[in-house]
Coordinates of C-alpha atoms in Angstrom, one line a residue:
Chain A
M1168 CA -60.4 62.5 205.5
T1169 CA -57.8 65.0 206.5
V1170 CA -56.9 67.9 204.3
Y1171 CA -53.3 69.1 204.2
V1172 CA -51.7 72.3 202.9
Q1173 CA -48.2 72.9 201.6
S1174 CA -47.1 76.5 201.0
K1175 CA -44.9 78.2 198.5
I1176 CA -43.1 81.4 199.7
Q1177 CA -42.8 84.2 197.2
T1178 CA -40.6 87.2 198.0
S1179 CA -37.3 88.7 197.1
T1180 CA -34.6 86.7 198.9
T1181 CA -31.4 88.3 197.5
Y1182 CA -30.7 89.9 200.9
L1183 CA -30.5 86.5 202.5
G1184 CA -27.1 85.4 201.0
D1185 CA -25.9 84.0 197.7
M1186 CA -29.1 82.5 196.3
D1187 CA -27.4 81.3 193.1
L1188 CA -25.0 79.2 195.2
L1189 CA -27.8 77.9 197.4
R1190 CA -29.7 76.9 194.2
D1191 CA -26.6 75.0 193.1
V1192 CA -26.5 73.3 196.5
A1193 CA -30.2 72.3 196.2
Q1194 CA -29.7 71.0 192.7
A1195 CA -26.6 69.1 193.7
L1196 CA -28.5 67.4 196.5
A1197 CA -31.4 66.6 194.2
S1198 CA -28.9 65.2 191.6
E1199 CA -27.3 63.1 194.3
A1200 CA -30.7 61.8 195.3
G1201 CA -31.1 60.7 191.7
E1202 CA -27.9 58.8 191.9
L1203 CA -29.0 57.1 195.1
R1204 CA -32.3 56.2 193.4
K1205 CA -30.3 54.5 190.6
T1206 CA -28.2 52.6 193.2
L1207 CA -31.5 51.4 194.8
S1208 CA -32.6 50.1 191.5
L1209 CA -29.2 48.3 191.1
W1210 CA -29.9 46.3 194.3
K1211 CA -33.4 45.5 193.1
D1212 CA -31.9 44.2 189.9
A1213 CA -29.2 42.2 191.8
A1214 CA -31.9 40.5 193.9
T1215 CA -33.8 39.6 190.8
S1216 CA -30.8 38.4 188.9
T1217 CA -29.4 36.2 191.6
A1218 CA -32.8 34.7 192.3
M1219 CA -33.2 33.8 188.6
S1220 CA -29.7 32.3 188.3
R1221 CA -30.3 30.3 191.4
G1222 CA -33.7 29.2 190.3
S1223 CA -32.6 28.1 186.9
S1224 CA -29.5 26.2 188.1
A1225 CA -29.6 22.4 187.9
C1226 CA -27.0 22.1 190.7
P1227 CA -28.5 20.9 194.0
F1228 CA -26.0 23.1 196.0
Q1229 CA -27.8 26.2 194.6
A1230 CA -31.3 25.1 195.6
A1231 CA -33.1 26.8 198.3
G1232 CA -32.1 25.5 201.7
A1233 CA -28.8 24.0 200.4
P1234 CA -25.8 24.4 202.7
S1235 CA -23.4 27.3 201.9
V1236 CA -20.4 25.0 202.2
T1237 CA -20.0 22.7 199.2
P1238 CA -17.7 19.9 198.1
P1239 CA -14.7 21.1 196.2
D1240 CA -16.2 20.5 192.8
H1241 CA -19.2 22.7 193.5
A1242 CA -19.7 26.4 194.3
T1243 CA -22.5 28.4 195.9
L1244 CA -23.1 31.6 197.8
A1245 CA -25.0 32.3 201.0
Y1246 CA -28.0 33.2 199.0
D1247 CA -30.5 33.5 201.8
A1248 CA -28.3 35.8 203.8
L1249 CA -27.5 37.8 200.7
D1250 CA -31.3 38.3 200.0
G1251 CA -31.5 39.9 203.4
Q1252 CA -28.5 42.1 202.6
F1253 CA -30.1 43.2 199.3
L1254 CA -33.2 44.2 201.2
T1255 CA -31.2 46.2 203.7
H1256 CA -29.4 48.0 200.9
M1257 CA -32.6 48.9 199.3
Q1258 CA -34.0 50.3 202.5
E1259 CA -30.8 52.2 203.3
F1260 CA -30.5 53.8 199.9
A1261 CA -34.2 54.6 199.8
S1262 CA -33.9 56.3 203.2
L1263 CA -30.8 58.3 202.0
E1264 CA -32.6 59.3 198.7
T1265 CA -35.7 60.5 200.5
A1266 CA -33.7 62.5 203.0
L1267 CA -31.7 64.2 200.3
S1268 CA -34.8 65.0 198.2
D1269 CA -36.6 66.4 201.3
V1270 CA -33.6 68.6 202.2
S1271 CA -33.4 69.8 198.6
E1272 CA -37.1 70.6 198.4
G1273 CA -36.9 72.2 201.9
L1274 CA -34.2 74.5 200.7
I1275 CA -36.1 75.4 197.6
R1276 CA -39.3 76.1 199.5
A1277 CA -37.7 78.0 202.4
Y1278 CA -35.5 80.2 200.2
S1279 CA -38.1 80.6 197.3
L1280 CA -35.4 79.3 194.9
Y1281 CA -38.1 78.5 192.3
S1282 CA -39.4 82.0 192.3
D1283 CA -37.5 83.5 189.4
A1284 CA -37.9 80.7 186.8
E1285 CA -41.4 79.8 187.8
L1286 CA -42.7 83.3 188.1
K1287 CA -41.3 84.1 184.7
A1288 CA -43.0 81.0 183.2
Q1289 CA -46.2 81.8 185.0
R1290 CA -46.1 85.4 183.9
F1291 CA -45.4 84.2 180.3
F1292 CA -48.4 81.8 180.3
G1293 CA -50.6 84.3 182.0
E1294 CA -49.9 87.0 179.6
S1295 CA -50.2 84.6 176.6
V1296 CA -53.7 83.5 177.8
Q1297 CA -54.5 87.2 178.4
A1298 CA -53.4 88.1 174.8
L1299 CA -55.5 85.2 173.3
I1300 CA -58.6 86.3 175.2
E1301 CA -58.2 89.9 174.1
K1302 CA -57.7 88.9 170.5
F1303 CA -60.3 86.2 170.3
P1304 CA -62.9 87.1 172.9
Q1305 CA -65.8 85.1 171.6
A1306 CA -63.8 82.0 171.1
S1307 CA -62.4 82.4 174.6
M1308 CA -65.9 82.7 176.1
L1309 CA -66.8 79.5 174.2
G1310 CA -63.7 77.8 175.6
V1311 CA -64.5 78.8 179.1
A1312 CA -68.1 77.6 178.7
V1313 CA -66.8 74.3 177.6
V1314 CA -64.2 74.0 180.3
I1315 CA -66.3 75.0 183.3
P1316 CA -68.5 71.8 183.2
L1317 CA -65.3 69.7 183.1
A1318 CA -63.8 71.5 186.2
P1319 CA -64.7 68.9 188.8
L1320 CA -62.7 66.3 186.7
F1321 CA -59.5 68.1 187.6
G1322 CA -60.3 67.5 191.3
L1323 CA -61.0 63.8 190.5
R1324 CA -57.6 63.4 188.9
K1325 CA -55.6 65.0 191.7
H1326 CA -57.6 64.2 194.8
G1327 CA -59.6 61.2 193.8
T1328 CA -62.8 63.1 194.5
L1329 CA -65.0 65.6 192.6
T1330 CA -64.3 69.1 193.7
P1331 CA -64.5 72.4 191.7
S1332 CA -62.1 74.1 194.0
S1333 CA -59.2 71.9 192.9
F1334 CA -59.8 73.0 189.3
I1335 CA -59.0 76.5 190.4
S1336 CA -56.0 75.1 192.2
Q1337 CA -54.8 73.1 189.2
T1338 CA -55.1 76.0 186.8
H1339 CA -53.9 78.7 189.2
W1340 CA -50.9 79.4 187.1
I1341 CA -53.1 80.8 184.3
N1342 CA -56.1 82.0 186.3
E1343 CA -54.7 85.4 186.8
G1344 CA -54.1 85.6 183.0
I1345 CA -57.7 84.6 182.4
V1346 CA -58.9 87.3 184.8
A1347 CA -56.6 89.9 183.3
G1348 CA -57.7 89.0 179.8
F1349 CA -61.4 89.2 180.4
S1350 CA -60.9 92.3 182.6
A1351 CA -59.1 94.1 179.8
M1352 CA -61.8 93.0 177.4
L1353 CA -64.6 94.2 179.6
A1354 CA -62.9 97.4 180.7
S1355 CA -62.5 98.4 177.0
A1356 CA -64.4 101.4 175.9
G1357 CA -67.2 99.7 174.1
V1358 CA -68.2 97.5 177.0
S1359 CA -67.9 100.4 179.5
T1360 CA -70.7 102.0 177.5
V1361 CA -72.7 98.8 177.7
L1362 CA -72.0 98.4 181.4
K1363 CA -73.1 102.0 182.0
G1364 CA -76.4 101.1 180.2
V1365 CA -76.7 97.8 182.1
L1366 CA -76.0 99.3 185.5
K1367 CA -78.3 102.3 184.8
K1368 CA -81.1 99.9 184.0
G1369 CA -80.1 97.9 187.1
G1370 CA -80.5 101.1 189.1
E1371 CA -83.9 101.7 187.6
I1372 CA -85.0 98.2 188.6
F1373 CA -83.8 98.7 192.1
S1374 CA -85.7 101.9 192.2
H1375 CA -88.8 100.1 190.9
K1376 CA -88.7 101.7 187.6
S1377 CA -88.9 99.9 184.2
G1378 CA -85.9 97.9 183.1
G1379 CA -85.0 94.8 181.2
G1380 CA -82.9 93.3 178.5
L1381 CA -79.9 93.3 180.8
A1382 CA -78.5 89.9 179.8
S1383 CA -79.1 90.5 176.1
S1384 CA -77.2 93.8 176.1
F1385 CA -74.4 92.6 178.4
F1386 CA -73.7 89.5 176.4
D1387 CA -74.0 91.1 173.0
P1388 CA -70.6 90.1 171.4
K1389 CA -70.8 93.1 169.0
A1390 CA -70.2 95.3 172.0
W1391 CA -66.9 93.7 172.9
K1392 CA -63.8 95.5 171.7
N1393 CA -61.6 93.4 169.5
F1394 CA -58.1 94.4 170.6
E1395 CA -55.4 95.3 168.1
W1396 CA -52.1 93.5 168.5
K1397 CA -50.4 96.7 169.5
D1398 CA -52.8 97.1 172.4
I1399 CA -52.3 93.5 173.4
I1400 CA -48.5 93.9 173.4
G1401 CA -49.0 97.0 175.5
N1402 CA -51.1 95.0 178.0
V1403 CA -48.2 92.5 178.4
F1404 CA -46.4 95.2 180.4
Q1405 CA -49.4 96.0 182.5
T1406 CA -50.7 94.0 185.5
D1407 CA -53.7 96.0 186.7
E1408 CA -56.3 95.1 184.1
A1409 CA -58.6 93.7 186.8
N1410 CA -58.3 96.9 188.9
D1411 CA -59.0 98.9 185.8
L1412 CA -62.1 96.9 185.3
A1413 CA -63.1 97.5 188.9
S1414 CA -62.5 101.2 188.2
A1415 CA -64.6 101.1 185.1
V1416 CA -67.4 99.3 186.9
T1417 CA -67.3 101.9 189.7
T1418 CA -67.5 104.7 187.3
A1419 CA -70.2 103.1 185.2
S1420 CA -72.3 102.2 188.3
A1421 CA -72.1 105.8 189.7
P1422 CA -75.6 106.7 188.3
A1423 CA -77.1 103.5 189.8
R1424 CA -75.5 104.1 193.1
A1425 CA -76.8 107.7 193.0
V1426 CA -80.3 106.2 192.6
I1427 CA -79.9 103.8 195.4
D1428 CA -79.3 106.2 198.3
R1429 CA -77.5 104.3 201.0
G1430 CA -77.7 107.3 203.3
A1431 CA -75.1 108.6 205.8
L1432 CA -72.6 106.4 207.6
D1433 CA -73.1 106.1 211.3
V1434 CA -70.2 104.5 213.2
Y1435 CA -70.7 103.5 216.9
E1436 CA -68.9 101.5 219.5
V1437 CA -70.2 98.1 220.5
H1438 CA -69.2 95.8 223.4
P1439 CA -69.2 92.1 222.4
Q1440 CA -69.3 89.4 225.1
T1441 CA -66.1 87.8 223.9
T1442 CA -63.0 89.8 223.3
I1443 CA -59.9 89.4 221.2
G1444 CA -56.5 89.2 222.8
K1445 CA -53.3 90.9 221.7
P1446 CA -51.6 89.0 218.8
G1447 CA -48.0 88.0 219.5
S1448 CA -47.4 86.7 216.0
I1449 CA -48.8 86.7 212.5
A1450 CA -50.4 83.4 213.3
D1451 CA -52.2 85.0 216.3
A1452 CA -53.3 87.9 214.1
L1453 CA -54.9 85.5 211.5
A1454 CA -56.6 83.6 214.3
N1455 CA -58.0 86.9 215.8
E1456 CA -59.2 87.9 212.3
E1457 CA -61.0 84.6 212.0
R1458 CA -62.7 85.2 215.3
L1459 CA -63.7 88.7 214.3
I1460 CA -65.3 87.7 211.0
S1461 CA -66.7 84.3 212.1
Q1462 CA -70.2 83.8 213.2
N1463 CA -69.0 83.3 216.8
G1464 CA -67.5 86.8 216.8
P1465 CA -69.3 90.1 217.2
G1466 CA -71.4 89.4 214.1
Y1467 CA -72.3 92.4 212.0
A1468 CA -69.4 94.0 210.1
T1469 CA -67.1 95.2 212.9
V1470 CA -63.8 96.9 213.1
C1471 CA -61.6 95.9 216.1
I1472 CA -59.0 98.4 217.2
Q1473 CA -56.3 97.6 219.8
K1474 CA -54.0 100.1 221.4
V1475 CA -50.6 98.8 222.4
R1476 CA -48.0 100.5 224.7
H1477 CA -44.5 99.6 223.8
S1478 CA -41.7 99.0 226.3
D1479 CA -40.2 102.4 225.3
G1480 CA -43.4 104.2 226.3
S1481 CA -44.6 104.9 222.7
T1482 CA -48.0 103.6 221.5
S1483 CA -49.3 102.0 218.3
W1484 CA -52.5 100.5 217.0
I1485 CA -53.7 97.2 215.6
V1486 CA -56.7 97.6 213.3
M1487 CA -58.5 94.5 212.3
L1488 CA -60.9 94.9 209.4
P1489 CA -64.1 93.0 208.7
D1490 CA -64.9 91.0 205.6
S1491 CA -67.8 92.1 203.4
D1492 CA -71.3 91.2 204.6
T1493 CA -74.7 90.9 203.1
H1494 CA -76.6 93.3 205.3
E1495 CA -78.1 96.0 203.0
D1496 CA -77.4 98.7 205.6
S1497 CA -73.8 97.6 206.1
P1498 CA -70.9 99.8 204.9
C1499 CA -69.2 96.6 204.0
S1500 CA -71.8 95.3 201.4
G1501 CA -71.5 96.0 197.7
Q1502 CA -68.1 97.7 197.9
F1503 CA -65.9 95.2 196.1
S1504 CA -65.4 97.1 192.9
Q1505 CA -64.6 100.3 194.7
V1506 CA -62.0 99.0 197.1
L1507 CA -60.4 96.9 194.2
S1508 CA -60.4 99.9 191.9
S1509 CA -57.2 101.2 190.4
S1510 CA -58.4 104.7 191.3
S1511 CA -57.4 106.1 194.7
K1512 CA -60.5 108.3 194.6
H1513 CA -62.8 105.3 194.2
R1514 CA -61.1 103.4 197.0
L1515 CA -61.2 106.4 199.4
G1516 CA -64.8 107.0 198.4
S1517 CA -66.0 103.5 199.3
D1518 CA -68.2 103.1 202.4
E1519 CA -65.9 100.4 203.6
V1520 CA -62.8 102.6 203.7
K1521 CA -64.9 105.5 205.2
F1522 CA -66.1 103.1 207.9
A1523 CA -62.6 102.0 208.8
R1524 CA -61.4 105.7 208.9
K1525 CA -64.2 106.8 211.1
A1526 CA -63.7 103.9 213.5
M1527 CA -60.0 104.7 213.6
E1528 CA -60.7 108.4 214.4
Q1529 CA -63.2 107.4 217.1
A1530 CA -60.7 105.1 218.7
G1531 CA -58.3 108.0 219.0
I1532 CA -55.8 107.2 216.2
K1533 CA -54.1 110.5 215.3
K1534 CA -52.2 111.6 212.3
G1535 CA -48.7 110.0 212.2
D1536 CA -49.6 107.1 214.5
S1537 CA -48.1 103.7 213.8
I1538 CA -50.7 101.2 212.7
V1539 CA -50.7 97.5 211.9
L1540 CA -53.6 96.5 209.6
V1541 CA -55.1 93.0 209.5
G1542 CA -57.8 92.0 207.1
A1543 CA -59.2 88.9 205.4
S1544 CA -60.9 88.7 202.0
E1545 CA -62.5 92.1 201.2
G1546 CA -61.2 93.3 204.6
G1547 CA -57.7 92.7 203.3
I1548 CA -58.4 94.7 200.2
T1549 CA -59.6 97.5 202.5
A1550 CA -56.4 97.2 204.4
A1551 CA -54.4 97.5 201.2
A1552 CA -56.4 100.5 200.2
L1553 CA -55.8 102.3 203.5
A1554 CA -52.1 101.5 203.4
S1555 CA -51.9 102.8 199.8
D1556 CA -54.0 105.9 200.0
L1557 CA -53.4 107.1 203.5
S1558 CA -49.6 106.4 203.7
G1559 CA -49.0 110.2 204.1
T1560 CA -51.5 110.4 207.0
Y1561 CA -50.6 107.4 209.1
D1562 CA -47.5 105.3 209.6
F1563 CA -48.6 101.8 208.4
T1564 CA -45.9 99.5 209.6
H1565 CA -47.3 96.1 208.7
V1566 CA -50.3 94.8 206.7
V1567 CA -51.4 91.2 207.1
T1568 CA -54.0 89.9 204.6
A1569 CA -55.5 86.5 203.9
A1570 CA -57.5 85.6 200.8
S1571 CA -57.2 89.1 199.4
P1572 CA -56.4 90.2 195.8
I1573 CA -54.0 93.1 196.5
A1574 CA -51.3 92.7 193.9
N1575 CA -51.9 96.1 192.3
H1576 CA -52.5 98.3 195.3
P1577 CA -49.7 100.8 195.5
I1578 CA -48.6 100.1 199.0
P1579 CA -45.3 101.9 199.7
G1580 CA -42.2 99.7 200.1
K1581 CA -41.6 100.9 203.7
T1582 CA -44.8 99.1 204.8
Y1583 CA -44.3 95.3 205.3
V1584 CA -47.0 93.3 203.6
T1585 CA -47.6 89.7 204.5
S1586 CA -50.2 88.1 202.2
V1587 CA -51.5 84.6 202.6
E1588 CA -53.4 83.0 199.7
M1589 CA -54.7 79.6 198.6
T1590 CA -54.3 78.5 195.0
G1591 CA -57.8 77.0 195.0
D1592 CA -59.4 80.2 196.3
P1593 CA -61.0 82.2 193.4
M1594 CA -60.9 85.4 195.4
S1595 CA -57.2 85.7 195.5
V1596 CA -56.8 85.7 191.7
L1597 CA -59.3 88.5 191.1
D1598 CA -56.4 91.0 190.9
G1599 CA -55.3 89.2 187.7
A1600 CA -51.6 89.5 188.7
E1601 CA -48.9 88.0 190.9
N1602 CA -48.1 90.0 194.1
P1603 CA -45.0 92.1 194.0
S1604 CA -41.8 90.4 195.0
R1605 CA -39.7 92.5 197.3
E1606 CA -38.1 92.2 200.7
S1607 CA -41.1 93.9 202.5
F1608 CA -43.7 92.0 200.5
L1609 CA -44.1 88.4 201.3
T1610 CA -46.7 86.1 199.7
V1611 CA -47.4 82.7 201.1
Q1612 CA -49.4 80.6 198.7
G1613 CA -50.9 77.4 200.1
E1614 CA -52.0 74.4 198.0
V1615 CA -54.2 71.6 199.4
D1616 CA -53.4 67.9 199.2
V1617 CA -55.2 65.0 200.7
R1618 CA -52.1 62.8 200.9
G1619 CA -50.1 64.8 203.4
G1620 CA -46.7 63.6 204.5
D1621 CA -43.4 65.3 205.3
G1622 CA -43.6 69.1 204.7
Y1623 CA -47.5 69.3 205.0
T1624 CA -49.7 70.9 207.6
A1625 CA -53.2 69.5 208.4
V1626 CA -56.1 72.0 208.0
E1627 CA -57.9 72.4 211.3
G1628 CA -61.6 71.5 210.9
A1629 CA -61.4 70.4 207.3
D1630 CA -62.5 66.8 206.9
K1631 CA -63.3 67.1 203.2
L1632 CA -62.2 69.2 200.3
D1633 CA -64.4 72.3 200.3
S1634 CA -64.0 76.0 199.7
E1635 CA -60.4 77.1 200.3
H1636 CA -61.5 80.6 201.1
G1637 CA -61.8 79.8 204.8
M1638 CA -59.4 81.2 207.4
N1639 CA -58.6 77.7 208.6
Y1640 CA -56.9 77.0 205.2
H1641 CA -55.0 80.3 205.3
R1642 CA -53.9 79.7 208.9
A1643 CA -52.6 76.2 207.9
A1644 CA -50.8 77.8 204.9
W1645 CA -49.0 80.3 207.2
S1646 CA -48.2 77.6 209.8
N1647 CA -46.7 75.5 207.0
A1648 CA -44.6 78.4 205.8
V1649 CA -43.3 79.0 209.3
D1650 CA -42.3 75.4 209.6
T1651 CA -40.0 75.6 206.6
G1652 CA -37.7 77.9 208.6
S1653 CA -37.8 80.4 205.8
P1654 CA -35.7 83.4 206.7
A1655 CA -38.1 85.6 204.8
V1656 CA -41.0 84.4 206.8
E1657 CA -39.0 84.7 210.0
K1658 CA -38.1 88.3 209.1
H1659 CA -41.8 89.2 208.6
E1660 CA -42.6 87.5 211.9
R1661 CA -39.9 89.5 213.7
H1662 CA -41.1 92.7 212.1
F1663 CA -44.7 92.0 213.1
E1664 CA -43.7 91.1 216.6
D1665 CA -41.7 94.3 216.9
A1666 CA -44.6 96.3 215.6
V1667 CA -47.0 94.9 218.3
E1668 CA -44.5 94.4 221.1
G1669 CA -45.7 95.7 224.5
T1670 CA -48.8 95.8 226.7
L1671 CA -52.3 95.8 225.4
V1672 CA -54.0 99.1 226.6
S1673 CA -57.4 98.7 225.1
T1674 CA -59.5 96.7 222.7
R1675 CA -62.5 98.4 221.2
Y1676 CA -65.1 97.4 218.6
F1677 CA -67.0 99.6 216.1
Q1678 CA -69.9 98.8 213.9
G1679 CA -71.3 100.9 211.1
R1680 CA -74.7 101.4 209.6
M1681 CA -75.8 103.3 206.5
Q1682 CA -78.7 105.4 207.9
Chain B
M103 CA -12.2 58.4 200.6
T104 CA -11.4 61.5 202.5
Q105 CA -13.6 64.3 203.8
N106 CA -11.8 67.0 201.9
T107 CA -12.4 66.0 198.3
A108 CA -14.6 67.8 195.8
S109 CA -15.0 71.0 197.6
T110 CA -15.6 73.2 194.5
T111 CA -18.9 74.4 196.0
T112 CA -17.1 75.5 199.2
G113 CA -14.4 77.3 197.2
T114 CA -16.9 79.3 195.3
S115 CA -19.0 80.0 198.4
A116 CA -16.0 81.3 200.3
Q117 CA -15.2 83.6 197.5
A118 CA -18.7 84.7 197.0
T119 CA -19.6 85.5 200.6
G120 CA -16.2 86.4 202.0
A121 CA -16.4 88.3 205.2
A122 CA -20.1 87.7 205.8
A123 CA -19.4 84.0 206.2
S124 CA -16.7 84.5 208.7
C125 CA -19.3 86.2 211.1
F126 CA -21.0 82.9 211.7
A127 CA -19.9 79.6 213.1
T128 CA -19.4 77.0 210.3
L129 CA -22.3 74.7 209.7
R130 CA -20.6 72.0 207.7
V131 CA -21.5 68.3 207.9
S132 CA -18.6 66.3 209.4
Y133 CA -18.2 62.6 208.7
G134 CA -16.4 60.8 211.5
G135 CA -13.7 58.5 210.2
S136 CA -13.8 57.5 206.6
L137 CA -15.6 55.1 204.3
R138 CA -14.2 51.6 204.1
S139 CA -11.7 50.9 201.4
Y140 CA -11.7 47.3 200.2
G141 CA -11.3 45.2 197.1
P142 CA -10.0 44.1 194.8
Y143 CA -13.2 42.6 193.6
T144 CA -11.8 39.2 192.9
T145 CA -13.4 35.8 193.4
T146 CA -12.2 32.7 195.1
L147 CA -13.5 30.9 192.1
T148 CA -10.4 30.4 190.0
D149 CA -11.9 27.9 187.6
A150 CA -15.3 29.1 186.4
S151 CA -15.4 26.2 184.0
G152 CA -15.3 23.6 186.7
G153 CA -17.2 20.4 186.5
C154 CA -20.6 21.7 187.5
C155 CA -22.8 24.5 186.0
C156 CA -22.9 26.1 189.5
H157 CA -19.4 27.5 189.0
M158 CA -20.5 29.7 186.1
S159 CA -23.7 30.7 187.8
V160 CA -21.9 31.7 191.1
L161 CA -19.2 33.6 189.2
K162 CA -21.9 35.6 187.4
D163 CA -23.7 36.3 190.7
Q164 CA -20.5 37.4 192.3
Q165 CA -19.8 39.8 189.4
T166 CA -23.3 41.2 189.7
I167 CA -23.0 41.7 193.5
N168 CA -19.5 43.2 193.3
E169 CA -20.5 45.6 190.7
A170 CA -23.5 46.7 192.8
V171 CA -21.2 47.1 195.8
R172 CA -18.6 49.1 193.8
I173 CA -21.2 51.5 192.4
S174 CA -22.9 51.8 195.9
Q175 CA -19.5 52.7 197.5
K176 CA -18.9 55.3 194.8
A177 CA -22.4 56.8 195.5
L178 CA -21.6 57.0 199.2
E179 CA -18.2 58.6 198.5
D180 CA -19.8 61.2 196.3
L181 CA -22.5 61.8 198.9
V182 CA -20.0 62.3 201.7
A183 CA -18.0 64.6 199.5
L184 CA -21.0 66.6 198.7
L185 CA -22.3 66.9 202.3
T186 CA -19.0 67.8 203.7
S187 CA -18.5 70.5 201.1
I188 CA -21.5 72.6 202.0
D189 CA -21.2 75.3 204.6
F190 CA -24.8 76.2 205.6
S191 CA -23.7 79.1 207.8
Q192 CA -23.7 81.3 204.6
W193 CA -27.5 81.5 204.5
Q194 CA -29.7 83.2 207.1
G195 CA -32.6 81.6 208.8
S196 CA -33.3 78.4 210.7
A197 CA -34.0 76.6 207.4
S198 CA -30.3 76.3 206.7
E199 CA -29.7 75.0 210.3
Q200 CA -32.5 72.5 209.9
C201 CA -31.1 71.2 206.7
Y202 CA -27.6 71.0 208.2
A203 CA -28.9 69.1 211.2
R204 CA -30.8 66.7 209.0
L205 CA -27.8 66.0 206.8
Q206 CA -25.6 65.6 209.8
R207 CA -27.9 62.9 211.1
L208 CA -27.6 61.1 207.7
T209 CA -24.0 60.4 208.4
S210 CA -25.0 57.6 210.7
V211 CA -27.1 56.0 208.0
I212 CA -24.1 56.4 205.6
S213 CA -21.9 54.7 208.1
E214 CA -24.3 51.8 208.6
T215 CA -24.8 51.4 204.9
D216 CA -21.0 51.4 204.4
G217 CA -20.7 48.6 207.0
E218 CA -23.5 46.6 205.4
L219 CA -21.9 46.9 202.0
Y220 CA -18.7 45.5 203.4
N221 CA -20.6 42.5 204.8
T222 CA -22.2 41.9 201.4
Y223 CA -18.8 42.1 199.8
V224 CA -17.4 39.6 202.2
M225 CA -20.3 37.2 201.8
S226 CA -20.1 37.4 198.0
M227 CA -16.4 36.5 198.1
N228 CA -17.1 33.2 199.8
A229 CA -18.2 30.9 197.1
G230 CA -18.6 27.8 199.2
G231 CA -16.2 24.9 198.8
T232 CA -14.6 22.9 201.5
P233 CA -11.7 24.7 203.0

């Protein structure tokens, strides 16, 4: 089985021309396609109708095989030839209808013409779900508990096979609302206290002291704050509940982290056998990132830093960041809540960000240097954290992320952000919000399909529906977006190409250990 | 049918984008020649109540086919009017060029369809009978 991806492009496109007029054009083409569909039906009806009248006639000159020339007192038509004409008309009108529909959909996708209406509807449903969860937390928990076992059935309905990831894909339009709702609930004051207790006990367990009763205290519904309507309405205008929760978790877990001493961070250069080439495009950057984080790459959490000399003699840097890993002594393990936190202090204090900064310093990156950041999954969140919190120190020209929840990181508008997500990847909804929509912030959102066809891109190495978190899915999503000819995608490609234009001077790799 | 009908979209676009549009070469679908004009949709059967039931049956079939031809012709006319009214040079990016190119290629299908409709029309007008 081949798995395909089709992408949706979300950005601000007002700078590309009169979008209202283009929307009218797309609608007119779709409407005309509808008229052609009706015409196609007309020929189907004509074929049926003439066959019936011919079949029910008692006249021998209308029977099958009868000559089309009759005596003067009879009449007939060249029915057999006409049947062929009907078929031709059906094929021709079907072809015209398909082409018009494809062009209309192509325009909508390439110019993000659905963005306004769909995003508003999505935001409305997301916020409504969030409000319901905040007001009725226990009923919502029960609802989730009931729905989760049914998740694979969504996959069965769409793809004809059982797959939990397609549940996430099918409900992606409310998933961010669910995340935001539960985040707001958990980040509320009462639960923060409970979390502090839980995590303190967790810390005690890690340090081999007595602990227990974790689950019972965490899931005690009495501890959950029941939001007042005024708070819920206030939350409608807020999108960073998930980051607030990450902040609350980071704050509450501080005592536990103090108990589990991870030691000082040591960053050193390594020399892997295979090396990564200079990316010429965003597609190359995603492929390079895949190599960096894959098992065939350098392995342990590694930052790759490339120095580029531009044709005008100036230099800039490409910093590729690693995903999280499971090594206990890695600076990239257990840092999720910190890099996702809404607090700049938490983000900068994370071992993952410290690791990246040390590697950058050791590579020779100086204050004010131009940097392109590339990161996938948690590496993308780290990239967003760097671009948000160190924008006064370095000149971050372009950030490329894949599978990273970065909607609420305050990346300045001067920095181009190209974010690739998959609707069936739970990681990308953990920010509980849609990415910003501005000229310099482009989101490509891929959705899988097993049918394929015009406008779809095959996912390399995917022969069954599995986790959409993989880089092969995100590379396919980006490739599909490029194929649309979207001017916004082309603009980001050009910007990236300009940012990395020139000759590769060096490629260096750095690993980190908590000593 | 002419190529210049129903250009409301074009009119609006020209006003909307003004000078910006003039910077680019026009990307407007052109339809070579014009769609066939024929009719009236009349039958050679002058006496539908002739001696045999086939007269009524054939007349009914002719009406069905001619109605389908007429509506199809109208659909093609509307389609050509729409395609020739859009100037894709107003929007940046290769997507608009791709759409223009694809729609331009459709004109050959339209032309073929137009020709086949005419054939169907002619065939439906011949209701047999010894000349």
